[in-house]
Coordinates of C-alpha atoms and ligand atoms in Angstrom, one line a residue:
M1 CA -8.1 39.3 22.7
P2 CA -8.3 35.9 24.4
P3 CA -6.2 33.4 22.5
Y4 CA -9.2 31.2 21.5
A5 CA -12.2 33.6 21.3
E6 CA -15.2 32.0 19.8
D7 CA -15.3 34.6 17.1
P8 CA -12.4 37.0 16.8
Q9 CA -14.7 39.5 15.0
D10 CA -16.5 40.0 18.3
V11 CA -13.4 41.4 20.1
Q12 CA -11.3 43.0 17.4
D13 CA -11.7 45.7 14.8
P14 CA -12.6 43.7 11.7
S15 CA -10.4 45.9 9.5
E16 CA -7.3 44.7 11.3
G17 CA -7.9 41.0 10.6
P18 CA -6.6 38.2 12.9
D19 CA -3.0 38.5 14.0
P20 CA -1.2 35.9 11.8
R21 CA 1.2 35.1 14.6
R22 CA -1.6 34.1 16.9
T23 CA -4.0 32.1 14.7
A24 CA -4.3 28.5 15.5
F25 CA -2.3 27.0 12.6
A26 CA 0.4 29.6 12.2
W27 CA 2.9 27.0 13.4
T28 CA 2.5 25.1 10.1
E29 CA 4.5 27.8 8.4
A30 CA 7.6 27.0 10.6
A31 CA 7.0 23.3 9.8
A32 CA 6.8 24.1 6.0
R33 CA 10.1 26.0 6.3
Q34 CA 11.7 23.0 8.0
R35 CA 10.5 20.7 5.3
A36 CA 11.8 23.0 2.5
E37 CA 15.2 23.2 4.2
A38 CA 15.4 19.4 4.4
G39 CA 14.2 18.9 0.7
L40 CA 11.1 17.1 1.9
V41 CA 8.2 19.2 0.5
R42 CA 5.5 17.2 -1.1
T43 CA 3.1 18.7 -3.6
L44 CA 0.1 17.4 -5.5
R45 CA 0.3 17.2 -9.3
P46 CA -3.2 16.5 -10.7
R47 CA -2.7 14.5 -13.9
A48 CA -4.7 14.9 -17.1
A49 CA -6.9 12.0 -18.2
E50 CA -4.8 11.6 -21.4
S51 CA -1.3 11.9 -20.0
E52 CA 1.6 11.6 -22.5
L53 CA 3.9 10.3 -19.8
L54 CA 5.2 6.7 -19.8
D55 CA 3.9 5.4 -16.5
L56 CA 6.4 3.6 -14.2
A57 CA 5.1 5.3 -11.1
S58 CA 1.6 4.0 -10.5
N59 CA 0.6 0.8 -8.7
D60 CA -1.3 -0.5 -11.7
Y61 CA 0.9 -3.5 -11.9
L62 CA -1.0 -5.4 -14.5
G63 CA -2.2 -2.5 -16.5
L64 CA -5.9 -3.3 -15.8
T65 CA -7.2 0.0 -14.5
R66 CA -8.1 1.3 -18.0
R67 CA -8.8 -2.0 -19.7
P68 CA -12.3 -1.6 -21.3
E69 CA -13.7 -4.7 -19.7
I70 CA -12.7 -3.4 -16.2
T71 CA -14.0 0.1 -16.6
E72 CA -17.2 -1.3 -18.2
A73 CA -17.6 -3.6 -15.1
A74 CA -17.3 -0.5 -12.9
A75 CA -19.9 1.4 -14.9
E76 CA -22.3 -1.5 -15.0
A77 CA -22.0 -2.0 -11.2
A78 CA -22.7 1.7 -10.6
R79 CA -25.7 1.6 -12.9
R80 CA -27.0 -1.6 -11.3
W81 CA -26.2 -0.9 -7.6
G82 CA -25.8 2.9 -7.4
A83 CA -22.9 5.3 -7.2
G84 CA -22.4 4.6 -3.5
S85 CA -23.0 1.6 -1.3
T86 CA -25.5 3.6 0.8
G87 CA -24.3 2.6 4.3
S88 CA -22.0 0.6 6.5
R89 CA -21.6 -3.1 5.6
L90 CA -23.8 -4.3 8.6
V91 CA -26.7 -2.0 7.6
T92 CA -27.3 -1.4 3.9
G93 CA -23.7 -1.3 2.5
S94 CA -23.4 -5.1 1.7
T95 CA -24.6 -6.0 -1.8
R96 CA -24.5 -9.4 -3.5
L97 CA -21.6 -8.0 -5.5
H98 CA -19.6 -7.6 -2.3
A99 CA -20.4 -11.2 -1.3
R100 CA -19.4 -12.5 -4.8
L101 CA -16.1 -10.6 -4.6
E102 CA -15.4 -12.0 -1.2
R103 CA -16.2 -15.6 -2.3
E104 CA -14.0 -15.4 -5.4
L105 CA -11.1 -13.6 -3.7
A106 CA -10.9 -16.2 -1.0
E107 CA -11.2 -19.0 -3.5
F108 CA -8.6 -17.5 -5.9
C109 CA -6.0 -16.9 -3.1
G110 CA -6.7 -20.3 -1.4
F111 CA -8.3 -19.0 1.9
E112 CA -11.5 -20.1 3.6
A113 CA -13.1 -16.7 3.7
A114 CA -12.6 -13.0 2.9
L115 CA -14.0 -9.7 4.0
V116 CA -13.9 -6.6 1.7
F117 CA -13.0 -3.1 3.2
S118 CA -13.1 0.4 1.8
S119 CA -9.3 0.4 1.5
G120 CA -6.2 -1.7 2.2
Y121 CA -5.4 0.8 4.9
T122 CA -8.7 0.1 6.8
A123 CA -8.2 -3.7 6.2
N124 CA -4.8 -3.5 8.0
L125 CA -6.3 -1.5 10.8
A126 CA -9.1 -4.0 11.2
A127 CA -6.9 -7.1 11.2
L128 CA -4.4 -5.7 13.8
T129 CA -7.0 -4.1 16.1
A130 CA -9.4 -7.0 16.1
L131 CA -6.9 -9.8 16.4
S132 CA -4.9 -8.3 19.2
S133 CA -5.7 -6.5 22.5
R134 CA -4.3 -4.2 25.2
D135 CA -2.6 -7.2 26.9
G136 CA -1.3 -8.7 23.6
L137 CA 2.0 -8.5 21.8
I138 CA 2.6 -7.6 18.2
V139 CA 5.9 -8.2 16.6
S140 CA 6.3 -5.9 13.6
D141 CA 9.0 -5.7 10.9
S142 CA 10.8 -2.3 10.8
G143 CA 10.0 -2.0 7.1
N144 CA 6.3 -2.4 7.4
H145 CA 3.8 -0.1 5.7
A146 CA 2.4 2.9 7.5
S147 CA -1.0 1.3 7.7
I148 CA 0.5 -1.6 9.7
V149 CA 2.3 0.8 12.0
D150 CA -1.0 2.6 12.6
G151 CA -2.8 -0.7 13.1
C152 CA -0.3 -1.6 15.8
R153 CA -0.7 1.7 17.5
L154 CA -4.5 1.6 17.4
S155 CA -4.6 -2.0 18.8
R156 CA -3.0 -0.7 22.0
A157 CA -1.0 -4.0 22.2
E158 CA 2.6 -3.8 23.1
T159 CA 4.4 -3.5 19.8
A160 CA 8.0 -4.8 19.4
V161 CA 9.6 -3.5 16.2
V162 CA 12.2 -6.0 15.0
P163 CA 14.9 -5.7 12.4
H164 CA 13.9 -6.0 8.8
A165 CA 13.3 -9.6 7.5
D166 CA 14.6 -11.2 10.6
P167 CA 12.5 -14.3 11.6
E168 CA 14.9 -15.2 14.4
A169 CA 14.3 -11.8 16.0
V170 CA 10.5 -12.5 15.7
A171 CA 10.9 -16.0 17.3
K172 CA 13.1 -14.5 20.1
T173 CA 10.6 -11.7 20.8
L174 CA 7.6 -14.0 20.9
G175 CA 9.6 -16.5 23.1
A176 CA 10.4 -13.7 25.6
H177 CA 6.7 -13.1 26.3
P178 CA 5.1 -16.6 26.9
G179 CA 1.4 -16.6 27.7
R180 CA 0.7 -13.3 25.8
R181 CA -1.6 -13.4 22.8
G182 CA 1.0 -13.0 20.1
L183 CA 0.8 -11.8 16.6
A184 CA 3.6 -11.2 14.0
V185 CA 3.0 -8.9 11.1
S186 CA 4.9 -8.3 7.9
D187 CA 4.5 -7.0 4.4
S188 CA 4.9 -9.8 1.9
V189 CA 6.8 -7.5 -0.4
F190 CA 8.2 -4.3 1.0
S191 CA 7.1 -1.1 -0.6
V192 CA 10.5 0.6 -0.6
D193 CA 13.0 -2.0 -1.9
G194 CA 10.6 -4.5 -3.4
D195 CA 12.2 -7.3 -1.4
K196 CA 10.2 -10.3 -0.2
A197 CA 9.6 -11.3 3.5
P198 CA 10.9 -14.7 4.6
L199 CA 7.3 -16.0 5.0
A200 CA 8.0 -19.7 5.6
A201 CA 10.4 -18.9 8.4
L202 CA 8.1 -16.3 9.9
A203 CA 5.2 -18.8 9.9
A204 CA 7.5 -21.4 11.6
A205 CA 8.5 -18.8 14.3
C206 CA 4.9 -18.0 15.0
R207 CA 3.8 -21.6 15.2
A208 CA 6.6 -22.4 17.6
H209 CA 5.1 -19.9 20.0
G210 CA 1.4 -20.2 19.3
A211 CA 1.2 -16.8 17.6
G212 CA -0.8 -15.7 14.6
L213 CA 0.8 -14.4 11.4
V214 CA -0.7 -11.4 9.6
V215 CA 0.8 -10.7 6.1
D216 CA 0.0 -7.7 4.0
D217 CA 0.1 -9.0 0.5
A218 CA -0.6 -5.6 -1.2
H219 CA 2.3 -6.0 -3.6
G220 CA 2.1 -9.8 -4.0
L221 CA -1.5 -10.3 -5.2
G222 CA -1.6 -10.6 -9.0
V223 CA 2.2 -10.7 -9.2
L224 CA 3.5 -13.6 -7.0
G225 CA 2.4 -17.2 -6.8
D226 CA 0.7 -19.4 -9.3
G227 CA -1.0 -17.1 -11.8
G228 CA -0.8 -14.2 -9.3
R229 CA -2.5 -16.0 -6.3
G230 CA -0.2 -14.1 -4.0
A231 CA 2.8 -14.5 -1.8
L232 CA 1.1 -16.7 0.8
H233 CA -0.1 -19.1 -1.9
E234 CA 3.5 -19.2 -3.2
A235 CA 4.8 -20.0 0.3
G236 CA 2.2 -22.8 0.8
L237 CA 0.6 -20.8 3.7
A238 CA -2.7 -19.8 2.1
G239 CA -5.6 -21.3 4.1
A240 CA -3.5 -22.1 7.1
P241 CA -5.5 -21.9 10.4
D242 CA -3.0 -19.4 11.9
V243 CA -2.4 -17.1 8.9
V244 CA -4.3 -14.0 7.8
A245 CA -3.7 -12.0 4.7
T246 CA -4.6 -8.4 4.1
L247 CA -4.9 -7.0 0.6
T248 CA -5.5 -3.9 -1.4
L249 CA -7.7 -3.9 -4.5
S250 CA -5.9 -0.8 -5.8
K251 CA -2.7 -2.2 -7.2
S252 CA -2.8 -5.3 -9.4
L253 CA -6.6 -5.3 -9.4
G254 CA -6.6 -1.7 -10.7
S255 CA -9.6 -0.7 -8.6
Q256 CA -10.0 0.6 -5.1
G257 CA -10.6 -1.1 -1.7
G258 CA -9.1 -3.7 0.5
A259 CA -9.7 -7.1 2.0
V260 CA -8.8 -9.5 4.8
L261 CA -8.5 -13.2 4.0
G262 CA -8.3 -16.0 6.6
P263 CA -10.1 -18.8 8.4
A264 CA -13.9 -18.4 8.5
R265 CA -13.9 -17.9 12.3
V266 CA -11.4 -15.1 12.0
I267 CA -13.5 -13.3 9.3
E268 CA -16.6 -13.8 11.4
H269 CA -14.8 -12.2 14.4
L270 CA -13.8 -9.2 12.2
V271 CA -17.4 -8.6 11.2
N272 CA -18.3 -8.3 14.8
A273 CA -15.2 -6.6 16.2
A274 CA -13.3 -4.6 13.6
R275 CA -14.2 -0.9 14.0
T276 CA -13.0 0.0 10.5
F277 CA -15.5 -2.6 9.1
I278 CA -18.4 -1.8 11.4
F279 CA -18.3 2.0 11.3
D280 CA -17.1 2.6 7.7
T281 CA -19.3 2.9 4.6
G282 CA -19.1 -0.2 2.4
L283 CA -16.9 -0.2 -0.7
A284 CA -18.6 1.6 -3.6
P285 CA -20.3 -0.8 -6.1
A286 CA -18.2 0.5 -9.0
A287 CA -14.9 -0.4 -7.2
T288 CA -16.3 -3.7 -6.1
G289 CA -17.4 -4.6 -9.6
A290 CA -14.1 -3.5 -11.2
A291 CA -12.1 -5.6 -8.6
L292 CA -14.3 -8.7 -9.3
A293 CA -13.8 -8.2 -13.1
S294 CA -10.0 -7.9 -12.6
L295 CA -9.9 -10.9 -10.4
R296 CA -11.6 -13.0 -13.1
L297 CA -9.4 -11.5 -15.8
I298 CA -6.2 -12.4 -13.8
A299 CA -7.6 -16.0 -13.3
A300 CA -8.2 -16.2 -17.1
E301 CA -4.8 -14.7 -18.0
P302 CA -2.2 -16.3 -15.7
A303 CA 0.7 -15.1 -17.9
L304 CA 0.1 -11.5 -16.6
A305 CA 1.7 -12.1 -13.3
A306 CA 4.8 -13.7 -14.8
R307 CA 5.1 -10.9 -17.3
S308 CA 5.2 -8.2 -14.6
R309 CA 8.0 -10.2 -12.8
T310 CA 9.9 -10.5 -16.1
V311 CA 9.6 -6.7 -16.7
A312 CA 11.0 -6.1 -13.1
T313 CA 14.0 -8.3 -13.6
T314 CA 14.7 -6.8 -17.0
L315 CA 14.5 -3.2 -15.6
H316 CA 16.8 -4.3 -12.7
R317 CA 19.4 -5.9 -15.1
L318 CA 19.6 -3.0 -17.5
L319 CA 19.9 -0.4 -14.7
S320 CA 22.4 -2.3 -12.6
D321 CA 24.5 -3.2 -15.7
A322 CA 24.7 0.5 -16.3
G323 CA 26.1 1.1 -12.8
L324 CA 23.1 2.2 -10.8
T325 CA 22.3 0.8 -7.4
A326 CA 19.1 -1.1 -8.1
V327 CA 17.8 -3.7 -5.6
R328 CA 17.1 -7.1 -7.1
P329 CA 13.3 -7.2 -7.3
D330 CA 11.3 -10.1 -5.9
A331 CA 8.0 -8.8 -7.4
A332 CA 7.0 -5.7 -9.5
V333 CA 8.7 -3.0 -7.5
V334 CA 12.2 -1.9 -8.6
S335 CA 14.1 0.5 -6.4
V336 CA 17.0 2.6 -7.5
R337 CA 19.1 4.5 -4.9
A338 CA 19.6 8.2 -5.1
P339 CA 22.4 10.2 -3.4
G340 CA 19.9 12.3 -1.4
P341 CA 16.3 13.6 -1.2
N342 CA 17.0 16.7 -3.3
E343 CA 18.8 14.6 -6.0
A344 CA 15.9 12.1 -6.0
L345 CA 13.4 14.8 -6.4
R346 CA 15.3 16.5 -9.2
W347 CA 16.0 13.1 -10.9
A348 CA 12.2 12.3 -10.9
A349 CA 11.5 15.8 -12.2
D350 CA 14.1 15.5 -15.0
C351 CA 12.6 12.1 -16.0
R352 CA 9.1 13.7 -16.1
E353 CA 10.5 16.5 -18.4
L354 CA 11.5 13.7 -20.8
G355 CA 8.1 12.1 -20.6
L356 CA 8.7 9.4 -18.0
A357 CA 6.8 9.2 -14.7
V358 CA 8.7 7.5 -11.8
G359 CA 8.1 7.3 -8.1
C360 CA 10.3 9.2 -5.7
F361 CA 10.7 7.9 -2.1
R362 CA 12.2 10.2 0.5
P363 CA 12.1 10.3 4.3
P364 CA 9.9 9.7 6.2
S365 CA 8.6 7.1 3.6
V366 CA 12.0 5.3 3.7
P367 CA 12.8 3.7 7.1
D368 CA 16.6 3.7 6.4
G369 CA 16.6 7.4 5.4
I370 CA 17.9 6.5 1.8
S371 CA 16.0 8.3 -0.9
R372 CA 15.1 6.3 -4.0
L373 CA 13.4 6.3 -7.4
R374 CA 10.8 3.7 -7.4
L375 CA 9.7 2.0 -10.6
T376 CA 6.7 -0.1 -11.3
A377 CA 7.2 -3.1 -13.6
R378 CA 3.9 -3.0 -15.3
A379 CA 3.0 -6.2 -17.1
D380 CA 1.8 -4.3 -20.2
L381 CA 5.1 -2.4 -20.8
T382 CA 6.6 -3.3 -24.2
D383 CA 10.3 -4.0 -24.6
A384 CA 10.6 -0.7 -26.4
E385 CA 9.0 1.2 -23.5
I386 CA 11.3 -0.6 -21.1
G387 CA 14.3 0.5 -23.2
R388 CA 13.0 4.1 -23.3
A389 CA 12.5 4.2 -19.6
V390 CA 16.0 2.9 -18.8
A391 CA 17.6 5.4 -21.3
T392 CA 15.7 8.3 -19.7
I393 CA 16.7 7.2 -16.2
L394 CA 20.4 6.9 -17.2
R395 CA 20.4 10.2 -19.1
T396 CA 19.0 12.1 -16.1
A397 CA 21.0 10.2 -13.3
P398 CA 22.6 12.7 -10.9
E399 CA 26.2 12.6 -9.9
G400 CA 26.8 10.0 -7.2
A401 CA 23.9 7.7 -8.3
A402 CA 26.2 5.2 -10.1
V403 CA 28.4 2.9 -8.1
Ligands
PMP1 N1 -0.2 -1.9 2.5 C1 0.7 -1.7 1.6 C2 2.0 -2.5 1.6 C3 0.6 -0.6 0.6 O1 1.5 -0.4 -0.2 C4 -0.6 0.1 0.6 C5 -0.9 1.2 -0.4 N2 0.0 2.1 -0.6 C6 -1.6 -0.2 1.6 C7 -1.4 -1.2 2.5 C8 -2.9 0.6 1.7 O2 -3.8 0.2 0.7 P1 -4.9 1.2 0.2 O3 -4.1 2.2 -0.7 O4 -5.8 0.4 -0.5 O5 -5.4 1.9 1.4

C-alpha cells in the first residue's frame, strides 16, 4: 500500500483495517508516552455549572463573570444584536456596541483610541505583526506570554529575547541595531510569578532609541492603577505617543475578547494592516455587551481593584509565613513553588479533593522550568474563604514545598 493512498480502503482488505504503525498520526502515541514519563500530561476537566469548588484558579479577578448585571448585559446584547457578529469587522461584524466599547475602553484606560478583537491572543498577534516588519527588530522579555512569542514569530522581524525584567538589556539590544524599526514588548504583569515589569524604565529605554513599546496588560486591567485603569495608567504611560497596550476582556472584565489601545493613527493602521483584525469574525455581541457592562461596573466601583490586590498580599503573607515559597505579588496572581511537575499536579489534585480549585503551572508553561501552584486573588473572596484556601494548601503541601 502506498504510504498516503487517497483511500486505504481502495488498496487494502477492509477487514484488516489500517496498519496502526503506518497511519499518519501514529507518532502522537510516542509523544504521549514521553509526556507521561515527564509528568506533563494535560487533560480537560469540564466543570459543572454549579461547582462546589472554591475557585482560586480562574482569571475572574473581580468576580464579575457571574454577576447578574453582567450576564444580563450579555443576554440583552445577544437578543438585540444576534448570537454572532455575522462577519469580519470590516464587513458586517462591527456593531455600535463594538464602537461604544472601544470608546469607553480607551477613555477609561487613558488612551486616544482602541480596537476590539476576538481574543487577547489575536490582539497581541495584531499589534506585533502590524507594528513591525521583516526588516524590523523586536526585543521581547523571556517571560512573555505565548501569544507575544507567536506574534514575534509571525511578524518575521528579528526577535531578540532578553533576560526577564531587564530594561538595560532592552536598551543595549535596541542600541546595537541603529536605524532598524524597533519595538520592545513585555507583559505588564507576568503570568507565572505575578511580578510587574519595570514599565517606566522600559519606556525610557525605548525612547532613547526611537523604538515603540507594546505592553500586554492582560493581568493589569481592573487590578492595577487608579480604580483598575491598568499598569500603563499607573506608570503614567497611558496615552503616550510611542506606547501601545494590548488587553484581554476575559480576566477582570469577566467576558471574552481582546483589545489594542494606542494613538489614533496606530489604531487606524491596525484596521488596515492587522490580519487577525481583517480576516477574523468580529467579537460576539454577548461578549462585547458583557465587557462594556463590566467596564462600567469597575468605573463605578473603584474599590474592586484595591480589594483584589489586598487579597493577593494576604494570601502571600499567610502562605510565606507558613514556610511556602510564594512570590510577593504585584497584582492578583500569587505563585507558590512546587518541588517538581508531578508534585505540583498531585498538590493541585489534593486541593481539589478538599474542595479548592488552584492552577497548576508546569513546563512548558514556565520559562524557568519550575512548577508552581498559581492562585487567583479574586476581589470577591471573603476572609473566611481566604483562610480556608490557605489551610487546604498547607494541609496538602508535598514534602519539599516548604523552605
Ligand atoms: N496575554 C496574557 C498575558 C494572557 O495571560 C492571556 C490569556 N491567558 C492572553 C494574552 C490571551 O488572552 P485571551 O485569552 O483573551 O486570548
